[in-house]
Tab-separated table of C-alpha atoms in Angstrom:
chain	number	residue	atom	x	y	z
L	1	LYS	CA	30.142	-24.204	36.185
L	2	ARG	CA	28.528	-24.675	32.772
L	3	VAL	CA	30.628	-23.707	29.754
L	4	VAL	CA	28.911	-23.253	26.384
L	5	VAL	CA	30.887	-23.251	23.173
L	6	ASP	CA	28.781	-21.762	20.393
L	7	ASN	CA	30.201	-20.460	17.132
L	8	ILE	CA	27.109	-20.946	14.984
L	9	SER	CA	25.081	-17.936	13.965
L	10	PRO	CA	21.307	-18.105	14.487
L	11	THR	CA	19.095	-18.337	11.405
L	12	CYS	CA	15.477	-17.415	10.904
L	13	THR	CA	12.520	-17.546	8.581
L	14	VAL	CA	9.411	-15.384	8.873
L	15	ASP	CA	5.917	-16.076	7.564
L	16	PHE	CA	2.942	-13.726	7.337
L	17	SER	CA	-0.717	-14.565	6.906
L	18	ASN	CA	-1.969	-14.226	3.357
L	19	PRO	CA	-2.772	-10.610	2.465
L	20	ASP	CA	-6.056	-9.526	0.932
L	21	ASN	CA	-4.155	-7.957	-1.919
L	22	THR	CA	-0.645	-7.099	-3.117
L	23	ASP	CA	0.713	-4.209	-5.147
L	24	GLY	CA	4.297	-4.685	-6.173
L	25	GLU	CA	6.279	-5.500	-3.024
L	26	ALA	CA	3.595	-4.146	-0.665
L	27	ARG	CA	0.942	-6.327	0.961
L	28	TYR	CA	-2.487	-5.077	2.023
L	29	TYR	CA	-4.713	-6.414	4.790
L	30	ALA	CA	-8.325	-5.482	5.487
L	31	GLY	CA	-7.902	-6.956	8.998
L	32	ASP	CA	-5.166	-8.190	11.318
L	33	ALA	CA	-1.804	-9.407	9.980
L	34	ASN	CA	-0.276	-12.443	11.705
L	35	MET	CA	3.493	-12.962	11.813
L	36	THR	CA	5.205	-16.281	12.643
L	37	ILE	CA	8.951	-16.329	13.299
L	38	HIS	CA	11.107	-19.473	13.212
L	39	ILE	CA	14.599	-19.174	14.725
L	40	THR	CA	17.173	-21.955	14.816
L	41	GLU	CA	19.540	-21.464	17.766
L	42	ALA	CA	20.819	-23.866	20.438
L	43	ASN	CA	21.072	-21.281	23.223
L	44	PHE	CA	18.042	-19.120	22.624
L	45	TYR	CA	16.933	-16.234	24.815
L	46	PRO	CA	13.813	-14.371	23.568
L	47	GLY	CA	15.009	-11.128	25.151
L	48	ASP	CA	17.910	-11.014	22.706
L	49	VAL	CA	15.565	-10.670	19.716
L	50	HIS	CA	15.070	-7.008	18.913
L	51	PHE	CA	12.543	-5.312	16.648
L	52	ASN	CA	12.721	-1.877	15.101
L	53	VAL	CA	9.234	-1.497	13.627
L	54	THR	CA	7.229	1.585	12.704
L	55	CYS	CA	3.559	2.070	11.896
L	56	ASP	CA	2.995	5.167	9.759
L	57	GLY	CA	6.448	6.303	10.820
L	58	ALA	CA	5.870	6.006	14.583
L	59	PRO	CA	7.580	3.322	16.746
L	60	TYR	CA	5.439	0.201	17.143
L	61	ALA	CA	6.130	-2.335	19.892
L	62	VAL	CA	6.443	-5.979	18.791
L	63	SER	CA	6.526	-8.641	21.518
L	64	PRO	CA	5.996	-12.156	20.152
L	65	SER	CA	4.856	-15.138	22.202
L	66	TRP	CA	7.624	-17.749	22.051
L	67	GLY	CA	7.617	-21.533	22.145
L	68	GLY	CA	9.616	-24.435	20.774
L	69	ASP	CA	12.276	-27.011	21.659
L	70	THR	CA	16.053	-26.976	22.156
L	71	ASP	CA	17.089	-25.728	18.742
L	72	HIS	CA	13.901	-24.566	17.054
L	73	HIS	CA	11.923	-21.649	18.425
L	74	THR	CA	8.693	-20.123	17.165
L	75	GLY	CA	7.346	-16.676	17.906
L	76	THR	CA	3.906	-15.426	16.953
L	77	PHE	CA	2.599	-11.872	16.876
L	78	THR	CA	-0.533	-10.155	15.529
L	79	PHE	CA	-0.470	-6.657	14.082
L	80	THR	CA	-3.808	-4.922	14.658
L	81	GLN	CA	-3.367	-1.176	14.251
L	82	GLU	CA	-4.268	0.463	10.947
L	83	GLY	CA	-1.282	1.872	9.119
L	84	LYS	CA	1.777	1.198	6.988
L	85	TYR	CA	4.384	-1.052	8.608
L	86	GLU	CA	8.112	-1.228	8.001
L	87	GLY	CA	10.995	-2.485	10.113
L	88	THR	CA	13.698	-4.991	10.916
L	89	MET	CA	14.394	-7.848	13.315
L	90	THR	CA	17.881	-8.504	14.723
L	91	TYR	CA	19.265	-11.159	17.048
L	92	THR	CA	22.675	-11.753	18.619
L	93	ASP	CA	23.060	-14.834	20.794
L	94	LYS	CA	24.922	-14.969	24.123
L	95	SER	CA	28.139	-15.977	22.378
L	96	GLY	CA	28.054	-12.949	20.135
L	97	ASN	CA	26.984	-14.760	16.971
L	98	VAL	CA	24.915	-12.435	14.853
L	99	MET	CA	21.858	-13.469	12.892
L	100	ALA	CA	21.408	-11.852	9.482
L	101	THR	CA	19.092	-8.870	9.855
L	102	TYR	CA	15.590	-9.651	8.723
L	103	THR	CA	13.819	-6.805	6.923
L	104	ILE	CA	10.046	-6.836	7.249
L	105	GLN	CA	8.483	-6.411	3.836
L	106	THR	CA	6.257	-3.343	3.774
L	107	PHE	CA	2.631	-4.088	4.545
L	108	VAL	CA	-0.513	-2.061	5.234
L	109	ILE	CA	-3.515	-2.710	7.476
L	110	ASP	CA	-6.491	-0.748	6.135
L	111	ARG	CA	-10.004	-1.408	7.447
L	112	THR	CA	-11.479	1.897	6.253
L	113	LYS	CA	-13.738	2.159	3.208
L	114	PRO	CA	-12.917	4.838	0.640
L	115	GLU	CA	-14.824	8.081	1.033
L	116	ILE	CA	-16.838	8.647	-2.135
L	117	HIS	CA	-19.394	11.036	-3.523
L	118	VAL	CA	-20.722	11.838	-6.969
L	119	GLU	CA	-21.357	15.269	-8.414
L	120	VAL	CA	-22.381	17.088	-11.575
L	121	ASN	CA	-20.534	20.202	-12.707
L	122	ASN	CA	-18.584	20.238	-9.430
L	123	GLU	CA	-21.592	20.129	-7.132
L	124	HIS	CA	-23.464	17.467	-5.206
L	125	ASP	CA	-27.109	18.127	-4.393
L	126	ASP	CA	-29.517	15.629	-2.813
L	127	ASN	CA	-32.488	17.760	-3.871
L	128	ILE	CA	-32.519	16.578	-7.505
L	129	PRO	CA	-30.943	19.591	-9.229
L	130	ALA	CA	-31.733	20.484	-12.837
L	131	TYR	CA	-29.042	21.400	-15.365
L	132	THR	CA	-29.497	23.359	-18.581
L	133	GLU	CA	-25.846	24.159	-19.331
L	134	LYS	CA	-24.126	23.243	-22.564
L	135	ASP	CA	-21.493	21.215	-20.699
L	136	ILE	CA	-22.878	18.742	-18.171
L	137	ILE	CA	-20.114	16.593	-16.685
L	138	PRO	CA	-20.839	13.901	-14.073
L	139	SER	CA	-17.941	12.994	-11.793
L	140	VAL	CA	-16.944	10.473	-9.141
L	141	VAL	CA	-14.837	11.908	-6.286
L	142	VAL	CA	-12.931	9.481	-4.101
L	143	SER	CA	-10.692	9.986	-1.085
L	144	ASP	CA	-8.519	7.131	0.206
L	145	LYS	CA	-4.878	6.826	1.178
L	146	TYR	CA	-4.526	3.488	-0.585
L	147	LEU	CA	-7.040	3.820	-3.423
L	148	ASP	CA	-7.023	1.263	-6.225
L	149	GLY	CA	-7.502	3.743	-9.036
L	150	SER	CA	-8.343	1.005	-11.523
L	151	SER	CA	-11.383	0.007	-9.434
L	152	VAL	CA	-13.184	3.352	-9.750
L	153	GLN	CA	-16.361	3.026	-11.789
L	154	GLY	CA	-19.124	5.427	-12.720
L	155	GLU	CA	-22.360	5.138	-14.632
L	156	TYR	CA	-25.450	7.203	-15.265
L	157	THR	CA	-28.883	5.974	-16.263
L	158	ARG	CA	-31.576	8.092	-17.934
L	159	TYR	CA	-35.227	7.635	-17.072
L	160	VAL	CA	-38.005	8.782	-19.404
L	161	TRP	CA	-41.749	8.161	-19.325
L	162	ASN	CA	-42.453	4.396	-19.076
L	163	LYS	CA	-38.882	3.638	-20.169
L	164	LYS	CA	-35.394	3.454	-18.781
L	165	ASP	CA	-32.386	3.903	-21.043
L	166	VAL	CA	-28.861	3.133	-19.885
L	167	ILE	CA	-26.968	5.987	-21.457
L	168	ALA	CA	-23.440	5.123	-20.315
L	169	THR	CA	-22.484	2.056	-18.339
L	170	LYS	CA	-18.988	2.254	-16.826
L	171	PRO	CA	-17.641	4.732	-19.399
L	172	LYS	CA	-13.975	5.558	-19.527
L	173	LEU	CA	-13.045	7.781	-16.596
L	174	GLU	CA	-10.676	10.672	-17.001
L	175	THR	CA	-8.600	11.517	-13.926
L	176	GLY	CA	-9.214	15.119	-13.050
L	177	ALA	CA	-8.263	17.286	-10.086
L	178	GLN	CA	-6.266	15.794	-7.235
L	179	SER	CA	-5.940	17.232	-3.733
L	180	GLY	CA	-4.109	15.243	-1.078
L	181	GLU	CA	-5.755	11.812	-0.929
L	182	GLN	CA	-8.753	12.963	-2.977
L	183	THR	CA	-9.047	12.254	-6.695
L	184	LYS	CA	-11.791	13.319	-9.080
L	185	PHE	CA	-12.768	11.098	-11.997
L	186	ASP	CA	-14.849	12.644	-14.807
L	187	LEU	CA	-17.334	10.685	-16.885
L	188	GLN	CA	-18.061	11.621	-20.477
L	189	LYS	CA	-20.150	14.744	-21.009
L	190	ILE	CA	-23.870	14.337	-21.536
L	191	GLY	CA	-24.335	15.259	-25.191
L	192	GLU	CA	-26.199	18.436	-26.115
L	193	THR	CA	-29.160	16.849	-27.897
L	194	GLN	CA	-32.852	16.954	-27.091
L	195	ASP	CA	-32.970	13.177	-26.694
L	196	ASN	CA	-30.686	13.507	-23.675
L	197	ASP	CA	-33.195	15.491	-21.641
L	198	GLY	CA	-34.434	13.342	-18.786
L	199	ILE	CA	-34.004	12.260	-15.197
L	200	TYR	CA	-30.661	10.638	-14.403
L	201	GLN	CA	-29.310	8.381	-11.683
L	202	LEU	CA	-25.536	8.798	-11.265
L	203	THR	CA	-23.655	6.081	-9.353
L	204	GLY	CA	-19.971	5.818	-8.443
L	205	ARG	CA	-18.070	2.903	-6.950
L	206	ALA	CA	-14.525	2.527	-5.646
L	207	ARG	CA	-12.294	0.040	-3.842
L	208	ASP	CA	-9.007	0.447	-2.014
L	209	LYS	CA	-5.983	-1.821	-2.260
L	210	ALA	CA	-7.083	-3.798	0.823
L	211	GLY	CA	-10.411	-4.613	-0.813
L	212	ASN	CA	-12.653	-2.206	1.132
L	213	SER	CA	-15.335	-0.822	-1.169
L	214	ASN	CA	-17.952	1.903	-1.162
L	215	GLU	CA	-20.463	3.542	-3.492
L	216	ALA	CA	-22.569	6.678	-3.766
L	217	SER	CA	-25.317	7.998	-5.995
L	218	MET	CA	-27.455	11.057	-6.777
L	219	THR	CA	-30.417	11.906	-8.974
L	220	PHE	CA	-30.358	14.927	-11.283
L	221	ILE	CA	-32.232	16.357	-14.250
L	222	VAL	CA	-31.060	17.432	-17.695
L	223	SER	CA	-33.549	19.904	-19.162
L	224	ARG	CA	-31.883	21.846	-21.954
L	225	TYR	CA	-34.843	21.699	-24.330
L	226	GLY	CA	-37.900	21.609	-22.092
L	227	SER	CA	-39.215	20.978	-18.630
L	228	VAL	CA	-38.607	17.638	-16.952
L	229	TYR	CA	-40.476	16.915	-13.742
L	230	VAL	CA	-39.950	14.462	-10.927
L	231	LEU	CA	-43.201	13.237	-9.388
L	232	GLY	CA	-43.468	12.459	-5.707
L	233	ASP	CA	-44.897	9.165	-4.487
L	234	TYR	CA	-48.406	10.625	-4.075
L	235	PHE	CA	-48.600	12.046	-7.573
L	236	LYS	CA	-47.091	8.884	-9.032
L	237	SER	CA	-49.942	6.911	-7.474
L	238	VAL	CA	-52.516	9.370	-8.863
L	239	VAL	CA	-51.040	9.156	-12.376
L	240	ASN	CA	-50.790	5.354	-12.223
L	241	ASP	CA	-54.443	5.104	-11.148
C-alpha cells in the first residue's frame, strides 16, 4: 500500500497571450485568447482543478490540455467565443492542501467592427440631399459595445467648380445623444455664409477597444444662397469635352 505524506499547498502562475489593447485592468482581443497555466504540485490530478468562468454572464466551460513532469504541470486552453470573460480557478490536492484561488483578470474577445453611419440634421440619405436650413449639423453615429470613444473621427470636404476645399478636417466632436450602445458625435455646424454653398463629402471613422475599425460616408449639398447641381458621369464627360 502506497502512503503519501503531503502538507505542501499547490501554487500556480497563469499567462495569457498578449492582448490587442488594454483599458485599465481589462484586456481586449480581436481574436482568440490563449491561457497557459503552470501548477507546482507533487501529486497532481487534473480533475481536481476547477474553473468557474463566465462569458457575458453565462457559464463557460474551460478544459485545459495538461502536460508536464512530476512536480511541474502545464495546462493550455484557448478562448474563442466573443464576449466578456470573468472567473476563478481553484485547486485542492488529494491531501486537502488548498491552492490560493486564482482570479482571472477580466478580458474581452471582440471580432466585430463598430456599426457606423453618418448623417446631416439627423438623417442619412444616399441620394445626395440638399440642405438650405440655417443650422446644418453633420454627425457621426456609432454603435459598439466596446467603443473607443477617443477614436471617433469625422471630416467633411467641400467641392466647388474645378476646386476642392477641405473645410474641416477632424474637427472637435461633441458627444450628443446616446441610446444603448449607440452614440452620436456632432461635428461643427456649417457656417451660414454664401462661400459655404457647395457639394460636400462627409466621412466618419471609428474603432473599438479591440482594434476593429470601420468607416462610412455620404455626399450632400449645401445650397442656402443658390442652386448647386451634381452632374452625372455622362454630363461630366460632355462638360469636360
